[in-house]
mmCIF file of C-alpha atoms in Angstrom:
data_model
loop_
_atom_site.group_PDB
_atom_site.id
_atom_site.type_symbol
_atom_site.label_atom_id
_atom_site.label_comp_id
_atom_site.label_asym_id
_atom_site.label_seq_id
_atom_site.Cartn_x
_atom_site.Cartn_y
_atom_site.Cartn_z
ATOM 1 C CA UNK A 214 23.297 -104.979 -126.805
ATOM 2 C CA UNK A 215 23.690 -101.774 -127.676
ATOM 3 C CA UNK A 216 20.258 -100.852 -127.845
ATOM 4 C CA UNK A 217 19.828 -101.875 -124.082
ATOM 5 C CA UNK A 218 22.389 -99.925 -122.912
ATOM 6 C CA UNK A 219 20.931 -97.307 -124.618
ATOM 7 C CA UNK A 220 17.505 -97.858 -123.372
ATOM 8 C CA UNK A 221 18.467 -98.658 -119.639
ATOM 9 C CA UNK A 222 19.201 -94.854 -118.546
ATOM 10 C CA UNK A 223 15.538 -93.957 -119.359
ATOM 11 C CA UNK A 224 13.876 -96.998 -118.097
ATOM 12 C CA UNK A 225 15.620 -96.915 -115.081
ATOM 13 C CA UNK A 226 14.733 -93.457 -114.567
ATOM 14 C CA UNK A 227 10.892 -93.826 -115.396
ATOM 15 C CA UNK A 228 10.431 -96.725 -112.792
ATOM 16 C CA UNK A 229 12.389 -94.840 -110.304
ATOM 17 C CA UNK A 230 10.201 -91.434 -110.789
ATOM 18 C CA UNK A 231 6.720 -93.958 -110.639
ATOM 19 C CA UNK A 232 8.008 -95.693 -107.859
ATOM 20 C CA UNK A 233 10.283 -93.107 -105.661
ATOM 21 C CA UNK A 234 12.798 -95.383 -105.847
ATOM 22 C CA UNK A 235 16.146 -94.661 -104.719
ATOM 23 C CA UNK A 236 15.404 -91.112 -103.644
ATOM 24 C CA UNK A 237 13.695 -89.980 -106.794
ATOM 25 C CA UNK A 238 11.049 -87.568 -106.104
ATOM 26 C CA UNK A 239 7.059 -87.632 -106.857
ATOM 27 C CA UNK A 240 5.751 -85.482 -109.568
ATOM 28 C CA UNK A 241 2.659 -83.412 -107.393
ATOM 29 C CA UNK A 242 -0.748 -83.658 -109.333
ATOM 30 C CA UNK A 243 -2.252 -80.797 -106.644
ATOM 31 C CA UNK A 244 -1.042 -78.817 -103.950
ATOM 32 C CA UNK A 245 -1.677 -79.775 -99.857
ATOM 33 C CA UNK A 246 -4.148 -78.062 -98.561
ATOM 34 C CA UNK A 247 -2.750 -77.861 -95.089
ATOM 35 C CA UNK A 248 0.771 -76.629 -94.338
ATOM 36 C CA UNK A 249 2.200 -78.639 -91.399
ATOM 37 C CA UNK A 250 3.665 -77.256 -88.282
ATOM 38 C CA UNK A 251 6.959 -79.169 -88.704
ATOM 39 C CA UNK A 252 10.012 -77.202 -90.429
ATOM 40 C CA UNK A 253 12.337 -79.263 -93.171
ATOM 41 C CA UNK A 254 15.803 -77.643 -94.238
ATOM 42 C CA UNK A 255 16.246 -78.513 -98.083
ATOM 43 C CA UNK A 256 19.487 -78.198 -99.284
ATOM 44 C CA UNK A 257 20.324 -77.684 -103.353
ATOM 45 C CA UNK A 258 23.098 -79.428 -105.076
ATOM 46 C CA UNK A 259 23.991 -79.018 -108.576
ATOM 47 C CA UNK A 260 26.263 -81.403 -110.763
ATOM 48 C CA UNK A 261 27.578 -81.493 -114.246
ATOM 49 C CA UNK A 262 28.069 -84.606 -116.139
ATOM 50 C CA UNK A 263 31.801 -84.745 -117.518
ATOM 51 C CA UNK A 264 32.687 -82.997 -120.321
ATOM 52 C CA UNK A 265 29.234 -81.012 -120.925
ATOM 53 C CA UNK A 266 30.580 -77.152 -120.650
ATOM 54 C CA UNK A 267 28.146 -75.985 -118.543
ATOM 55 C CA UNK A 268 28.425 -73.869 -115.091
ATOM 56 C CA UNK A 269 25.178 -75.311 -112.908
ATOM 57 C CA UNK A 270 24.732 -74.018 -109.306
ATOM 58 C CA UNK A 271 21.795 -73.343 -106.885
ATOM 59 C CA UNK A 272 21.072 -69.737 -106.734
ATOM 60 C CA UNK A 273 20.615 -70.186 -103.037
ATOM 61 C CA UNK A 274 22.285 -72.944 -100.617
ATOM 62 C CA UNK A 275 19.271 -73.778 -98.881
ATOM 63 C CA UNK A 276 15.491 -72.869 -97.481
ATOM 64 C CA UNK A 277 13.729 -73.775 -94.494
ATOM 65 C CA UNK A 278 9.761 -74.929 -94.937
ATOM 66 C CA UNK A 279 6.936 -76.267 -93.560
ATOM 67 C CA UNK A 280 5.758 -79.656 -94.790
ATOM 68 C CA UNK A 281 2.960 -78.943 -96.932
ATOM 69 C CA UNK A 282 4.288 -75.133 -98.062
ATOM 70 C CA UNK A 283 4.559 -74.766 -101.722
ATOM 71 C CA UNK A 284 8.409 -73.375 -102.418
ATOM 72 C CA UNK A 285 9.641 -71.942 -105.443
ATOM 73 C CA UNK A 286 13.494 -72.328 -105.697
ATOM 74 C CA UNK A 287 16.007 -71.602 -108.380
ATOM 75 C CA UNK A 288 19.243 -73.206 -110.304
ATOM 76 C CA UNK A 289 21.417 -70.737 -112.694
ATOM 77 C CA UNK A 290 23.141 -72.288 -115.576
ATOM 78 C CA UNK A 291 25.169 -71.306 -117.827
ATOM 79 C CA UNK A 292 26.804 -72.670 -121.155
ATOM 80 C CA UNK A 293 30.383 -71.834 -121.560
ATOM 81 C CA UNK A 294 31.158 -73.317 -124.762
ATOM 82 C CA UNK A 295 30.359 -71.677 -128.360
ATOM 83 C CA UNK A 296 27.752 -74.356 -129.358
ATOM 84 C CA UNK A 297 24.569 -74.560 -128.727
ATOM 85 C CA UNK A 298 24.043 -77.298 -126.118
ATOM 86 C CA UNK A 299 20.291 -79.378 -125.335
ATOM 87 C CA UNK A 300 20.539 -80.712 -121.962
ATOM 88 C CA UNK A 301 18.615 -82.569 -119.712
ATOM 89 C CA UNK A 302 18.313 -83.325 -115.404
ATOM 90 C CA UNK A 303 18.272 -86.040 -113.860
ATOM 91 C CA UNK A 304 17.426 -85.708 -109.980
ATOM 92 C CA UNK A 305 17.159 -87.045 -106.629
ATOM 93 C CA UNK A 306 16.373 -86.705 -102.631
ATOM 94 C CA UNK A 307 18.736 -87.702 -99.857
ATOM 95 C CA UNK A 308 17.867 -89.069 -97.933
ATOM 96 C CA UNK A 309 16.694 -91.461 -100.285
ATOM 97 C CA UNK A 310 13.380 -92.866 -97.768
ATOM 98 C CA UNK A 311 12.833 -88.722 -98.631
ATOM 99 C CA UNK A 312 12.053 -88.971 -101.799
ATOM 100 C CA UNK A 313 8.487 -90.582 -101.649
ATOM 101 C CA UNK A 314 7.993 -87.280 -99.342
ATOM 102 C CA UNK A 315 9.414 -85.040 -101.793
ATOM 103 C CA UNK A 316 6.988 -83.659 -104.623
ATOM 104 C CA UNK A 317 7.748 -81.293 -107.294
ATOM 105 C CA UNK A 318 4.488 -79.214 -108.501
ATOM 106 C CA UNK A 319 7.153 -77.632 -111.958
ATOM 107 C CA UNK A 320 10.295 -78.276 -112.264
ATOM 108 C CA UNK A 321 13.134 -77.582 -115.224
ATOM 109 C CA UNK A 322 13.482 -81.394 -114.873
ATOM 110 C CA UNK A 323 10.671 -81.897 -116.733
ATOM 111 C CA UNK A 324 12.168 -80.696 -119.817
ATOM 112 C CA UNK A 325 15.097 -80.333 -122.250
ATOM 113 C CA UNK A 326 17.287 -77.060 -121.850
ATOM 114 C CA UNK A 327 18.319 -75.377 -124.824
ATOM 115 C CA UNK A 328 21.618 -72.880 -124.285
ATOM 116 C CA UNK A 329 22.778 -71.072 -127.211
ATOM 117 C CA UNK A 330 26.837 -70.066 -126.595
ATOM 118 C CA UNK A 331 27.252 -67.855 -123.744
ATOM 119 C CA UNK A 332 23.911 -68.142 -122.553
ATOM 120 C CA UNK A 333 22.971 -67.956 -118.887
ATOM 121 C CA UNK A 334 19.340 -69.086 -117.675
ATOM 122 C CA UNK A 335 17.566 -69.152 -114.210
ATOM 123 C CA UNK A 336 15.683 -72.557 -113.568
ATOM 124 C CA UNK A 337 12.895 -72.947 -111.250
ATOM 125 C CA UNK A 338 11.728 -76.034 -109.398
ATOM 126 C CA UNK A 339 8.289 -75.653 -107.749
ATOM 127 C CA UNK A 340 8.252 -78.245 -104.612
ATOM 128 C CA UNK A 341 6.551 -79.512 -101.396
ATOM 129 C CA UNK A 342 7.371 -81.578 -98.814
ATOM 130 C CA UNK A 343 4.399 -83.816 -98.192
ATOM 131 C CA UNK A 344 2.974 -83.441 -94.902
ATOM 132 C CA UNK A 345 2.285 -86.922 -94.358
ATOM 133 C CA UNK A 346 5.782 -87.447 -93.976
ATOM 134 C CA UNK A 347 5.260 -86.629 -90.022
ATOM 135 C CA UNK A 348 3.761 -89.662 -89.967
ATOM 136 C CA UNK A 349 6.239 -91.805 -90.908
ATOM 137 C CA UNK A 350 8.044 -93.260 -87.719
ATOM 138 C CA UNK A 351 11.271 -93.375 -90.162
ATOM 139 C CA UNK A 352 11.547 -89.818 -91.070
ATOM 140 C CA UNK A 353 10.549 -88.324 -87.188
ATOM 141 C CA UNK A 354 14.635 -87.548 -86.644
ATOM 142 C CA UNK A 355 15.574 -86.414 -90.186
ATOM 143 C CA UNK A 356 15.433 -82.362 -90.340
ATOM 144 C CA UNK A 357 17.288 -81.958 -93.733
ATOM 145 C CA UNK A 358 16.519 -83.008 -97.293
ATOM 146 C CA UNK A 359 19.425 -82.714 -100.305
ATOM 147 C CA UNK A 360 17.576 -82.082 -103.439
ATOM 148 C CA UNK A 361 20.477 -82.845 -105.994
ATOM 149 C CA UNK A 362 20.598 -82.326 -110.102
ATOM 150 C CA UNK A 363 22.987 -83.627 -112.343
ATOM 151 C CA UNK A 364 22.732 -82.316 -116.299
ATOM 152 C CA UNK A 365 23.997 -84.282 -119.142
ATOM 153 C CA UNK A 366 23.790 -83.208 -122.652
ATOM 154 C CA UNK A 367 21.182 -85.001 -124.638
ATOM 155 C CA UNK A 368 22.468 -86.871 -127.272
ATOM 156 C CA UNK A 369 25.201 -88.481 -125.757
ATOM 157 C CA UNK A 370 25.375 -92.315 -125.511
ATOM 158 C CA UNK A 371 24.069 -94.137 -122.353
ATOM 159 C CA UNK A 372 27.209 -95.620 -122.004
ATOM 160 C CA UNK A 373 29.182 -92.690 -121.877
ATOM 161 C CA UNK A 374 26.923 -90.964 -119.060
ATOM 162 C CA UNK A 375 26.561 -94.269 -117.087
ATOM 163 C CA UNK A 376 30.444 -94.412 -116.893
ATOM 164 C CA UNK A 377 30.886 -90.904 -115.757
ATOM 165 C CA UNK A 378 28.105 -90.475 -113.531
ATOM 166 C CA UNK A 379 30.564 -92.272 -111.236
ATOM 167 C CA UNK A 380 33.167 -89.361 -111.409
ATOM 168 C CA UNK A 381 30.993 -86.233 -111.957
ATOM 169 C CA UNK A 382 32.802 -82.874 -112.509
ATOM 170 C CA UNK A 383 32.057 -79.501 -110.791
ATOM 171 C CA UNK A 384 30.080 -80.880 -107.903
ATOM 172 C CA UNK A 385 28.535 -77.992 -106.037
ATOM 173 C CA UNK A 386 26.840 -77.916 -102.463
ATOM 174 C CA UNK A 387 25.980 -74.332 -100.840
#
């Protein structure tokens, strides 16, 4: 039993980055060609998992883009404690029909983060919003996207991050 719970926090995240389920984004194999006329506001949230000492926050609040535009954005986080700290990001789109629309080309997602004590570190995220999101009938009256983060430190059970994802600490939204 304790293996599944263990096992269910990755699983569930691989099928919801194949599918785009529940506003998980698409990992972009190539760029669009074409950038669309139509503008998208995304917004930048950052969240820390309880009890991981780290200060995560979008370096900027927001951007405004056309659908198709490649956009480089970028998270600063730093490790307040006087360990050294692996941790990892889990993310997602709101609105969560967004998502399938939402592709990251890089992304600091895609990888553990290593902070030594004290250390502060800019991440990037490399992202397009797909321009065939204009044809979706559903999407014509939504203008703003939420791309959100939350970091846990690797390491820590499954159990212990499912149970606090529900009452996340230093929630930030600029």
């Amino acid at each position: 039993m304790v293996g599944l719970s263990y096992a269910a926090v990755p699983l569930y995240d691989l099928f919801c980055r194949a599918t785009g389920y529940g506003g998980t984004t698409m990992v972009a194999t190539e760029v669009p060609i074409q950038i669309g006329e139509r503008e998208m506001t995304v917004r930048f949230n950052a969240n820390v998992n309880r009890g991981l000492p780290w200060r995560f926050r979008p370096v900027q609040g927001s951007v405004t883009v056309r659908v198709g535009e490649p956009t480089l954005a970028f998270y600063r986080v730093e490790n307040t404690s006087e360990q050294t700290i692996v941790g990892t990001a889990t993310y997602n789109v709101t609105p969560l029909k967004a998502g399938e629309y939402f592709s990251k080309i890089d992304c600091f997602c895609f990888t553990e983060q290593v902070l030594q004590p004290g250390e502060t570190s800019e991440l990037p995220v490399s992202f397009f919003v797909d321009p065939s999101i204009v044809d979706d009938p559903e999407m014509d009256r939504i203008t703003t996207l939420t791309l959100s983060y939350t970091f846990f430190e690797v390491g820590t059970s499954a159990r212990e991050q499912l149970s606090s994802t529900n009452q996340l600490a230093g929630s930030v939204i600029n």
